[in-house]
């Protein structure tokens, strides 16, 4: 399924979500309860607009893929931290702690900017323009 189809389903979800009662931020004092209530709210919203089993499967598939890619990215981030640590340790860099923190922050911020740029409309228009030229 194309991301556009997912987008249409999530637009519907957003519409119904605005009409649904939000879970109080105070529940963050009990994080497991907050997560449970948010999940319950999301399922109630889904029941309102999902027309058939196929749409439900599509949304669950997207959710599962997003979760899997999240864990892949977290694993990559930990690998980045491990590599930074090894490079600094092997090269006997002075101010090891600060060097590690600065490089880890640079890598993290670079990753966020890269992902944000790759998902941006600006990049899509740029690529589309190049594609249309050929």
JSON list of C-alpha atoms in Angstrom, two decimals:
[
{"chain": "A", "resi": 1, "resn": "UNK", "atom": "CA", "xyz": [0.00, 0.00, 0.00]},
{"chain": "A", "resi": 2, "resn": "UNK", "atom": "CA", "xyz": [1.24, 3.46, -0.85]},
{"chain": "A", "resi": 3, "resn": "UNK", "atom": "CA", "xyz": [1.84, 6.06, 1.83]},
{"chain": "A", "resi": 4, "resn": "UNK", "atom": "CA", "xyz": [-0.86, 8.25, 0.28]},
{"chain": "A", "resi": 5, "resn": "UNK", "atom": "CA", "xyz": [-3.47, 5.66, 1.21]},
{"chain": "A", "resi": 6, "resn": "UNK", "atom": "CA", "xyz": [-2.13, 5.56, 4.75]},
{"chain": "A", "resi": 7, "resn": "UNK", "atom": "CA", "xyz": [-2.26, 9.35, 4.78]},
{"chain": "A", "resi": 8, "resn": "UNK", "atom": "CA", "xyz": [-5.96, 9.31, 3.86]},
{"chain": "A", "resi": 9, "resn": "UNK", "atom": "CA", "xyz": [-6.73, 6.96, 6.73]},
{"chain": "A", "resi": 10, "resn": "UNK", "atom": "CA", "xyz": [-4.73, 9.07, 9.16]},
{"chain": "A", "resi": 11, "resn": "UNK", "atom": "CA", "xyz": [-6.51, 12.22, 7.99]},
{"chain": "A", "resi": 12, "resn": "UNK", "atom": "CA", "xyz": [-9.78, 10.50, 8.89]},
{"chain": "A", "resi": 13, "resn": "UNK", "atom": "CA", "xyz": [-8.28, 9.49, 12.23]},
{"chain": "A", "resi": 14, "resn": "UNK", "atom": "CA", "xyz": [-7.25, 13.10, 12.94]},
{"chain": "A", "resi": 15, "resn": "UNK", "atom": "CA", "xyz": [-10.74, 14.33, 12.13]},
{"chain": "A", "resi": 16, "resn": "UNK", "atom": "CA", "xyz": [-12.38, 11.90, 14.55]},
{"chain": "A", "resi": 17, "resn": "UNK", "atom": "CA", "xyz": [-9.62, 12.43, 17.09]},
{"chain": "A", "resi": 18, "resn": "UNK", "atom": "CA", "xyz": [-10.43, 16.13, 17.36]},
{"chain": "A", "resi": 19, "resn": "UNK", "atom": "CA", "xyz": [-14.01, 15.22, 18.26]},
{"chain": "A", "resi": 20, "resn": "UNK", "atom": "CA", "xyz": [-12.97, 12.69, 20.90]},
{"chain": "A", "resi": 21, "resn": "UNK", "atom": "CA", "xyz": [-12.32, 13.57, 24.55]},
{"chain": "A", "resi": 22, "resn": "UNK", "atom": "CA", "xyz": [-8.58, 13.80, 25.22]},
{"chain": "A", "resi": 23, "resn": "UNK", "atom": "CA", "xyz": [-6.84, 11.92, 28.03]},
{"chain": "A", "resi": 24, "resn": "UNK", "atom": "CA", "xyz": [-5.69, 14.26, 30.79]},
{"chain": "A", "resi": 25, "resn": "UNK", "atom": "CA", "xyz": [-1.95, 15.03, 30.89]},
{"chain": "A", "resi": 26, "resn": "UNK", "atom": "CA", "xyz": [-2.09, 14.39, 34.64]},
{"chain": "A", "resi": 27, "resn": "UNK", "atom": "CA", "xyz": [-2.06, 10.67, 33.87]},
{"chain": "A", "resi": 28, "resn": "UNK", "atom": "CA", "xyz": [1.65, 11.01, 33.05]},
{"chain": "A", "resi": 29, "resn": "UNK", "atom": "CA", "xyz": [2.10, 10.73, 36.80]},
{"chain": "A", "resi": 30, "resn": "UNK", "atom": "CA", "xyz": [1.17, 7.09, 36.21]},
{"chain": "A", "resi": 31, "resn": "UNK", "atom": "CA", "xyz": [2.74, 6.37, 32.78]},
{"chain": "A", "resi": 32, "resn": "UNK", "atom": "CA", "xyz": [1.42, 2.81, 32.28]},
{"chain": "A", "resi": 33, "resn": "UNK", "atom": "CA", "xyz": [-2.13, 4.03, 32.93]},
{"chain": "A", "resi": 34, "resn": "UNK", "atom": "CA", "xyz": [-1.66, 6.98, 30.55]},
{"chain": "A", "resi": 35, "resn": "UNK", "atom": "CA", "xyz": [-0.46, 4.66, 27.78]},
{"chain": "A", "resi": 36, "resn": "UNK", "atom": "CA", "xyz": [-3.37, 2.29, 28.39]},
{"chain": "A", "resi": 37, "resn": "UNK", "atom": "CA", "xyz": [-5.93, 5.12, 28.28]},
{"chain": "A", "resi": 38, "resn": "UNK", "atom": "CA", "xyz": [-4.39, 6.59, 25.10]},
{"chain": "A", "resi": 39, "resn": "UNK", "atom": "CA", "xyz": [-4.50, 3.20, 23.41]},
{"chain": "A", "resi": 40, "resn": "UNK", "atom": "CA", "xyz": [-8.11, 2.68, 24.51]},
{"chain": "A", "resi": 41, "resn": "UNK", "atom": "CA", "xyz": [-9.01, 6.14, 23.15]},
{"chain": "A", "resi": 42, "resn": "UNK", "atom": "CA", "xyz": [-7.31, 5.37, 19.82]},
{"chain": "A", "resi": 43, "resn": "UNK", "atom": "CA", "xyz": [-9.23, 2.11, 19.49]},
{"chain": "A", "resi": 44, "resn": "UNK", "atom": "CA", "xyz": [-12.53, 3.89, 20.19]},
{"chain": "A", "resi": 45, "resn": "UNK", "atom": "CA", "xyz": [-11.70, 6.44, 17.48]},
{"chain": "A", "resi": 46, "resn": "UNK", "atom": "CA", "xyz": [-10.81, 3.66, 15.05]},
{"chain": "A", "resi": 47, "resn": "UNK", "atom": "CA", "xyz": [-14.14, 1.94, 15.65]},
{"chain": "A", "resi": 48, "resn": "UNK", "atom": "CA", "xyz": [-15.94, 5.15, 14.65]},
{"chain": "A", "resi": 49, "resn": "UNK", "atom": "CA", "xyz": [-14.45, 5.49, 11.18]},
{"chain": "A", "resi": 50, "resn": "UNK", "atom": "CA", "xyz": [-13.02, 2.15, 10.06]},
{"chain": "A", "resi": 51, "resn": "UNK", "atom": "CA", "xyz": [-15.54, 0.86, 7.56]},
{"chain": "A", "resi": 52, "resn": "UNK", "atom": "CA", "xyz": [-14.28, -2.65, 7.05]},
{"chain": "A", "resi": 53, "resn": "UNK", "atom": "CA", "xyz": [-11.77, -5.22, 8.16]},
{"chain": "A", "resi": 54, "resn": "UNK", "atom": "CA", "xyz": [-9.38, -4.33, 5.31]},
{"chain": "A", "resi": 55, "resn": "UNK", "atom": "CA", "xyz": [-9.04, -0.71, 6.50]},
{"chain": "A", "resi": 56, "resn": "UNK", "atom": "CA", "xyz": [-8.39, -1.95, 10.02]},
{"chain": "A", "resi": 57, "resn": "UNK", "atom": "CA", "xyz": [-5.72, -4.36, 8.79]},
{"chain": "A", "resi": 58, "resn": "UNK", "atom": "CA", "xyz": [-4.14, -1.54, 6.76]},
{"chain": "A", "resi": 59, "resn": "UNK", "atom": "CA", "xyz": [-3.90, 0.71, 9.81]},
{"chain": "A", "resi": 60, "resn": "UNK", "atom": "CA", "xyz": [-2.55, -2.05, 12.01]},
{"chain": "A", "resi": 61, "resn": "UNK", "atom": "CA", "xyz": [-0.01, -2.97, 9.33]},
{"chain": "A", "resi": 62, "resn": "UNK", "atom": "CA", "xyz": [1.17, 0.63, 9.15]},
{"chain": "A", "resi": 63, "resn": "UNK", "atom": "CA", "xyz": [1.36, 0.85, 12.93]},
{"chain": "A", "resi": 64, "resn": "UNK", "atom": "CA", "xyz": [3.36, -2.38, 13.16]},
{"chain": "A", "resi": 65, "resn": "UNK", "atom": "CA", "xyz": [5.78, -1.24, 10.44]},
{"chain": "A", "resi": 66, "resn": "UNK", "atom": "CA", "xyz": [6.23, 2.15, 12.08]},
{"chain": "A", "resi": 67, "resn": "UNK", "atom": "CA", "xyz": [6.96, 0.48, 15.42]},
{"chain": "A", "resi": 68, "resn": "UNK", "atom": "CA", "xyz": [9.45, -1.90, 13.82]},
{"chain": "A", "resi": 69, "resn": "UNK", "atom": "CA", "xyz": [11.27, 0.94, 12.06]},
{"chain": "A", "resi": 70, "resn": "UNK", "atom": "CA", "xyz": [11.34, 2.89, 15.30]},
{"chain": "A", "resi": 71, "resn": "UNK", "atom": "CA", "xyz": [13.20, 0.05, 17.01]},
{"chain": "A", "resi": 72, "resn": "UNK", "atom": "CA", "xyz": [15.54, -0.30, 14.02]},
{"chain": "A", "resi": 73, "resn": "UNK", "atom": "CA", "xyz": [16.37, 3.39, 14.29]},
{"chain": "A", "resi": 74, "resn": "UNK", "atom": "CA", "xyz": [16.93, 3.16, 18.05]},
{"chain": "A", "resi": 75, "resn": "UNK", "atom": "CA", "xyz": [19.29, 0.23, 17.44]},
{"chain": "A", "resi": 76, "resn": "UNK", "atom": "CA", "xyz": [21.14, 2.30, 14.84]},
{"chain": "A", "resi": 77, "resn": "UNK", "atom": "CA", "xyz": [21.41, 5.17, 17.29]},
{"chain": "A", "resi": 78, "resn": "UNK", "atom": "CA", "xyz": [22.92, 2.90, 19.95]},
{"chain": "A", "resi": 79, "resn": "UNK", "atom": "CA", "xyz": [25.35, 1.55, 17.35]},
{"chain": "A", "resi": 80, "resn": "UNK", "atom": "CA", "xyz": [26.32, 5.14, 16.53]},
{"chain": "A", "resi": 81, "resn": "UNK", "atom": "CA", "xyz": [26.99, 5.85, 20.20]},
{"chain": "A", "resi": 82, "resn": "UNK", "atom": "CA", "xyz": [29.04, 2.68, 20.47]},
{"chain": "A", "resi": 83, "resn": "UNK", "atom": "CA", "xyz": [31.11, 3.62, 17.41]},
{"chain": "A", "resi": 84, "resn": "UNK", "atom": "CA", "xyz": [31.72, 7.15, 18.70]},
{"chain": "A", "resi": 85, "resn": "UNK", "atom": "CA", "xyz": [32.87, 5.69, 22.02]},
{"chain": "A", "resi": 86, "resn": "UNK", "atom": "CA", "xyz": [35.26, 3.27, 20.29]},
{"chain": "A", "resi": 87, "resn": "UNK", "atom": "CA", "xyz": [36.78, 5.95, 18.04]},
{"chain": "A", "resi": 88, "resn": "UNK", "atom": "CA", "xyz": [37.35, 8.31, 20.94]},
{"chain": "A", "resi": 89, "resn": "UNK", "atom": "CA", "xyz": [38.75, 5.56, 23.15]},
{"chain": "A", "resi": 90, "resn": "UNK", "atom": "CA", "xyz": [41.12, 4.19, 20.48]},
{"chain": "A", "resi": 91, "resn": "UNK", "atom": "CA", "xyz": [42.45, 7.66, 19.64]},
{"chain": "A", "resi": 92, "resn": "UNK", "atom": "CA", "xyz": [42.92, 8.68, 23.29]},
{"chain": "A", "resi": 93, "resn": "UNK", "atom": "CA", "xyz": [41.02, 11.93, 22.77]},
{"chain": "A", "resi": 94, "resn": "UNK", "atom": "CA", "xyz": [41.39, 14.48, 25.59]},
{"chain": "A", "resi": 95, "resn": "UNK", "atom": "CA", "xyz": [38.19, 15.54, 27.35]},
{"chain": "A", "resi": 96, "resn": "UNK", "atom": "CA", "xyz": [36.69, 12.16, 26.50]},
{"chain": "A", "resi": 97, "resn": "UNK", "atom": "CA", "xyz": [33.35, 12.79, 28.21]},
{"chain": "A", "resi": 98, "resn": "UNK", "atom": "CA", "xyz": [32.71, 16.15, 26.59]},
{"chain": "A", "resi": 99, "resn": "UNK", "atom": "CA", "xyz": [33.91, 14.94, 23.20]},
{"chain": "A", "resi": 100, "resn": "UNK", "atom": "CA", "xyz": [31.55, 11.98, 23.43]},
{"chain": "A", "resi": 101, "resn": "UNK", "atom": "CA", "xyz": [28.58, 14.16, 24.40]},
{"chain": "A", "resi": 102, "resn": "UNK", "atom": "CA", "xyz": [29.26, 16.70, 21.64]},
{"chain": "A", "resi": 103, "resn": "UNK", "atom": "CA", "xyz": [29.70, 14.06, 18.93]},
{"chain": "A", "resi": 104, "resn": "UNK", "atom": "CA", "xyz": [26.63, 12.14, 20.13]},
{"chain": "A", "resi": 105, "resn": "UNK", "atom": "CA", "xyz": [24.55, 15.34, 20.00]},
{"chain": "A", "resi": 106, "resn": "UNK", "atom": "CA", "xyz": [25.86, 16.19, 16.52]},
{"chain": "A", "resi": 107, "resn": "UNK", "atom": "CA", "xyz": [25.02, 12.68, 15.27]},
{"chain": "A", "resi": 108, "resn": "UNK", "atom": "CA", "xyz": [21.55, 12.77, 16.86]},
{"chain": "A", "resi": 109, "resn": "UNK", "atom": "CA", "xyz": [20.65, 16.23, 15.56]},
{"chain": "A", "resi": 110, "resn": "UNK", "atom": "CA", "xyz": [22.01, 15.34, 12.11]},
{"chain": "A", "resi": 111, "resn": "UNK", "atom": "CA", "xyz": [19.81, 12.26, 12.06]},
{"chain": "A", "resi": 112, "resn": "UNK", "atom": "CA", "xyz": [16.71, 14.27, 12.95]},
{"chain": "A", "resi": 113, "resn": "UNK", "atom": "CA", "xyz": [17.46, 16.93, 10.34]},
{"chain": "A", "resi": 114, "resn": "UNK", "atom": "CA", "xyz": [18.12, 14.29, 7.71]},
{"chain": "A", "resi": 115, "resn": "UNK", "atom": "CA", "xyz": [14.83, 12.53, 8.39]},
{"chain": "A", "resi": 116, "resn": "UNK", "atom": "CA", "xyz": [12.91, 15.81, 8.49]},
{"chain": "A", "resi": 117, "resn": "UNK", "atom": "CA", "xyz": [14.41, 16.93, 5.20]},
{"chain": "A", "resi": 118, "resn": "UNK", "atom": "CA", "xyz": [13.80, 13.59, 3.48]},
{"chain": "A", "resi": 119, "resn": "UNK", "atom": "CA", "xyz": [10.12, 13.71, 4.44]},
{"chain": "A", "resi": 120, "resn": "UNK", "atom": "CA", "xyz": [9.63, 17.38, 3.54]},
{"chain": "A", "resi": 121, "resn": "UNK", "atom": "CA", "xyz": [7.42, 18.70, 0.76]},
{"chain": "A", "resi": 122, "resn": "UNK", "atom": "CA", "xyz": [10.32, 20.86, -0.41]},
{"chain": "A", "resi": 123, "resn": "UNK", "atom": "CA", "xyz": [12.45, 17.81, -1.18]},
{"chain": "A", "resi": 124, "resn": "UNK", "atom": "CA", "xyz": [9.56, 16.07, -2.91]},
{"chain": "A", "resi": 125, "resn": "UNK", "atom": "CA", "xyz": [8.98, 19.08, -5.16]},
{"chain": "A", "resi": 126, "resn": "UNK", "atom": "CA", "xyz": [12.69, 19.29, -5.93]},
{"chain": "A", "resi": 127, "resn": "UNK", "atom": "CA", "xyz": [12.87, 15.63, -6.93]},
{"chain": "A", "resi": 128, "resn": "UNK", "atom": "CA", "xyz": [9.66, 15.89, -8.94]},
{"chain": "A", "resi": 129, "resn": "UNK", "atom": "CA", "xyz": [11.06, 18.89, -10.80]},
{"chain": "A", "resi": 130, "resn": "UNK", "atom": "CA", "xyz": [14.23, 16.96, -11.69]},
{"chain": "A", "resi": 131, "resn": "UNK", "atom": "CA", "xyz": [12.16, 13.97, -12.74]},
{"chain": "A", "resi": 132, "resn": "UNK", "atom": "CA", "xyz": [10.02, 16.10, -15.05]},
{"chain": "A", "resi": 133, "resn": "UNK", "atom": "CA", "xyz": [13.13, 17.56, -16.71]},
{"chain": "A", "resi": 134, "resn": "UNK", "atom": "CA", "xyz": [14.31, 14.15, -17.92]}
]
